[in-house]
Amino acid sequence: MNPDRAMVEAVLARLPGAFEQLMRQYQGLCWHIVYRMLRHNEDARDICQETFLRVYQNLHQYRYESPLKYWIGRVAYSIALRHLERQRLPTGERIEQDDPVIALEDEADSFDFQAACEDADTARHLRVAIDLLPPVQRTLLTLHYLEDLPIPEIAQITGLPAGTIKSHLFRSRLRLREVLELH
Amino acid sequence: MNTRSPQWLFDAAERERQLQDLAREDERQDRSRDGHSARQLRYRLLARTLNQPIEAQLPADFVPVTAARIEAAAMQRRRATRRFEIGLIAFFVAVFGLCAIVAFTIFSGDWIAALASTPIMDAVSNPWLLTLLGCMGLSRLLEIHPSMRRTSR
C-alpha cells in the first residue's frame, strides 16, 4: 500500500500515535517553509501548530492527487502567506521588473572559494542578504536547495507557475551573487 | 541605460541561469572546483550556504505536545457535537410526543366512537376471548424467557 495512504488511513481511524508520526515526518518541511517566510521564531511555531491543526481537521479531504508532503507543504505555505498579508507585510510574490543587465556583464575577476568558506564575515553577510530577500524568494530558495525539490514540486506547494518560480530563483541568486562580489 | 539588445539580454540571462543550476548540482555532487570561474564559485558558495540547515529549530517537545493538544481538542469537539445531536433528538422526540398527546386529546373521542362501531371491536370486547388471548400470551412468554420459567416453578 502507498505509504501516504497507510498513514492517512491510520490518522483517520484515530490509531494511537498515528498523527504524531505524521507530524514527525513533516515537521521539518513545515518549519522550513514557515520559518523562511516569517523569520520569527514564535510566530513560526504558532503557524506550524495551526498548519498541523488544519491538516488534522481536513485530512479527510485529501484525495491522493499529489504526495502528502506537497499537500501539507501547501497548507503551511498558504497559512504563512495569509499571516504576512494580514500583517500587511510584503510577500514578494510579484516579480519586480528591475533590469539585471549590469549583473549579467562578464567580469574578469577572481574568487578564493576556500577563503570565503572559512571567512565568518562573508558567511554573516550572505545570511543577512538571504534574510533581506522577499519572503517568497527566501522560501523558494529553501525548498530548492535545503529540501532539494525540483521546480514542478515547488509549484505544487506554492501554487506559483513554474516560470514565476524560475524567475524568482534566478533573480534572488543573482542578487546574492552580487552581494558576494561587493563584499 | 541599457543599450544591449533584448536577444543579448535573453541569452545572457539563460547562460546565467544555467550557471546557477550547474553550481547547485556541482555542490550537491561535491564535484571538483578546478577551472571554475569566479562567478561559478560564488554560486557554489551560495549553494553551500543554502544547503545548510536553518539554525532556529522547533522545540524538541513540539510534536508530542502539539499532537496531544490537537487530538484532545478534536475529541472534545466530537463529544460536544454528539451531546448537541442527542439534545436535538430529545427535543424533537418531546415535540412529537407533545403533538401526539394534543392530537389524541382533540380527536380521541371520534376515533374511539368509530372503533367501537366496528364488528372487530365487538369481538375483542368479549371477556372470554380476552381471557383466552391472555392465557396464550402468558404461556408464550414462559416458553421463551428462561428466567420467568424458573420463577414459575
mmCIF file of N, CA and C in Angstrom, chain A residues 10 12 15-16 21 26 30 40 44-45 56 65 71 74 92 103 108-109 114-115 117 121-122 128 146 153 162 170 175:
data_model
loop_
_atom_site.group_PDB
_atom_site.id
_atom_site.type_symbol
_atom_site.label_atom_id
_atom_site.label_comp_id
_atom_site.label_asym_id
_atom_site.label_seq_id
_atom_site.Cartn_x
_atom_site.Cartn_y
_atom_site.Cartn_z
ATOM 1 N N ALA A 10 -4.511 5.605 8.826
ATOM 2 C CA ALA A 10 -4.250 5.397 10.265
ATOM 3 C C ALA A 10 -4.704 6.616 11.070
ATOM 4 N N LEU A 12 -6.963 8.861 10.135
ATOM 5 C CA LEU A 12 -8.428 8.980 10.062
ATOM 6 C C LEU A 12 -9.121 7.937 10.956
ATOM 7 N N LEU A 15 -5.840 5.906 15.065
ATOM 8 C CA LEU A 15 -4.953 4.936 15.716
ATOM 9 C C LEU A 15 -3.979 5.702 16.613
ATOM 10 N N PRO A 16 -3.696 5.164 17.809
ATOM 11 C CA PRO A 16 -2.801 5.879 18.725
ATOM 12 C C PRO A 16 -1.429 6.110 18.097
ATOM 13 N N GLN A 21 3.145 10.504 14.380
ATOM 14 C CA GLN A 21 4.098 10.020 13.372
ATOM 15 C C GLN A 21 4.052 10.914 12.128
ATOM 16 N N TYR A 26 6.733 15.313 8.827
ATOM 17 C CA TYR A 26 6.625 16.535 8.013
ATOM 18 C C TYR A 26 6.918 17.825 8.772
ATOM 19 N N CYS A 30 7.538 21.688 7.127
ATOM 20 C CA CYS A 30 6.655 22.751 7.592
ATOM 21 C C CYS A 30 7.473 23.900 8.196
ATOM 22 N N HIS A 40 10.520 34.651 12.243
ATOM 23 C CA HIS A 40 10.233 34.990 13.640
ATOM 24 C C HIS A 40 9.882 33.688 14.355
ATOM 25 N N ALA A 44 6.474 31.651 13.858
ATOM 26 C CA ALA A 44 6.645 30.460 13.008
ATOM 27 C C ALA A 44 6.155 29.207 13.730
ATOM 28 N N ARG A 45 6.414 29.133 15.035
ATOM 29 C CA ARG A 45 5.960 27.972 15.810
ATOM 30 C C ARG A 45 4.426 27.935 15.856
ATOM 31 N N TYR A 56 -5.010 18.116 10.416
ATOM 32 C CA TYR A 56 -5.815 17.126 11.152
ATOM 33 C C TYR A 56 -7.303 17.281 10.824
ATOM 34 N N GLU A 65 -4.132 13.106 -4.836
ATOM 35 C CA GLU A 65 -3.795 13.571 -6.196
ATOM 36 C C GLU A 65 -2.327 13.991 -6.276
ATOM 37 N N TRP A 71 0.977 18.322 -0.195
ATOM 38 C CA TRP A 71 -0.322 18.804 0.312
ATOM 39 C C TRP A 71 -0.111 19.535 1.637
ATOM 40 N N ARG A 74 1.702 22.764 1.074
ATOM 41 C CA ARG A 74 0.784 23.771 0.538
ATOM 42 C C ARG A 74 -0.016 24.434 1.657
ATOM 43 N N GLY A 92 6.368 39.521 -1.598
ATOM 44 C CA GLY A 92 7.322 39.380 -2.711
ATOM 45 C C GLY A 92 6.888 38.362 -3.738
ATOM 46 N N ALA A 103 24.487 43.008 -13.782
ATOM 47 C CA ALA A 103 24.943 41.766 -13.153
ATOM 48 C C ALA A 103 25.261 40.690 -14.180
ATOM 49 N N ALA A 108 36.049 39.934 -15.463
ATOM 50 C CA ALA A 108 37.222 39.075 -15.247
ATOM 51 C C ALA A 108 37.754 39.350 -13.847
ATOM 52 N N ASP A 109 37.293 38.585 -12.872
ATOM 53 C CA ASP A 109 37.814 38.746 -11.506
ATOM 54 C C ASP A 109 38.126 37.371 -10.944
ATOM 55 N N GLN A 114 37.891 28.799 -0.975
ATOM 56 C CA GLN A 114 38.220 28.241 0.334
ATOM 57 C C GLN A 114 38.261 29.331 1.398
ATOM 58 N N ALA A 115 38.891 30.456 1.034
ATOM 59 C CA ALA A 115 38.987 31.563 1.994
ATOM 60 C C ALA A 115 37.592 32.091 2.327
ATOM 61 N N CYS A 117 34.806 30.435 2.244
ATOM 62 C CA CYS A 117 34.096 29.446 3.084
ATOM 63 C C CYS A 117 34.494 29.596 4.545
ATOM 64 N N ASP A 121 32.886 36.469 8.345
ATOM 65 C CA ASP A 121 32.270 37.728 7.938
ATOM 66 C C ASP A 121 31.474 37.554 6.632
ATOM 67 N N THR A 122 32.065 36.794 5.698
ATOM 68 C CA THR A 122 31.372 36.524 4.424
ATOM 69 C C THR A 122 30.087 35.743 4.681
ATOM 70 N N VAL A 128 22.705 37.521 6.087
ATOM 71 C CA VAL A 128 21.915 38.756 6.194
ATOM 72 C C VAL A 128 21.244 39.043 4.848
ATOM 73 N N LEU A 146 17.579 23.453 0.286
ATOM 74 C CA LEU A 146 17.589 22.665 1.526
ATOM 75 C C LEU A 146 16.682 21.442 1.425
ATOM 76 N N GLU A 153 7.673 20.405 -8.308
ATOM 77 C CA GLU A 153 7.202 20.093 -6.956
ATOM 78 C C GLU A 153 7.020 21.379 -6.142
ATOM 79 N N ALA A 162 5.490 27.593 -12.826
ATOM 80 C CA ALA A 162 6.903 27.194 -12.875
ATOM 81 C C ALA A 162 7.785 28.345 -13.380
ATOM 82 N N PHE A 170 16.127 32.794 -10.159
ATOM 83 C CA PHE A 170 17.182 33.443 -10.946
ATOM 84 C C PHE A 170 17.557 34.799 -10.339
ATOM 85 N N ARG A 175 21.069 38.331 -7.153
ATOM 86 C CA ARG A 175 21.243 39.372 -6.137
ATOM 87 C C ARG A 175 22.262 38.920 -5.081
#
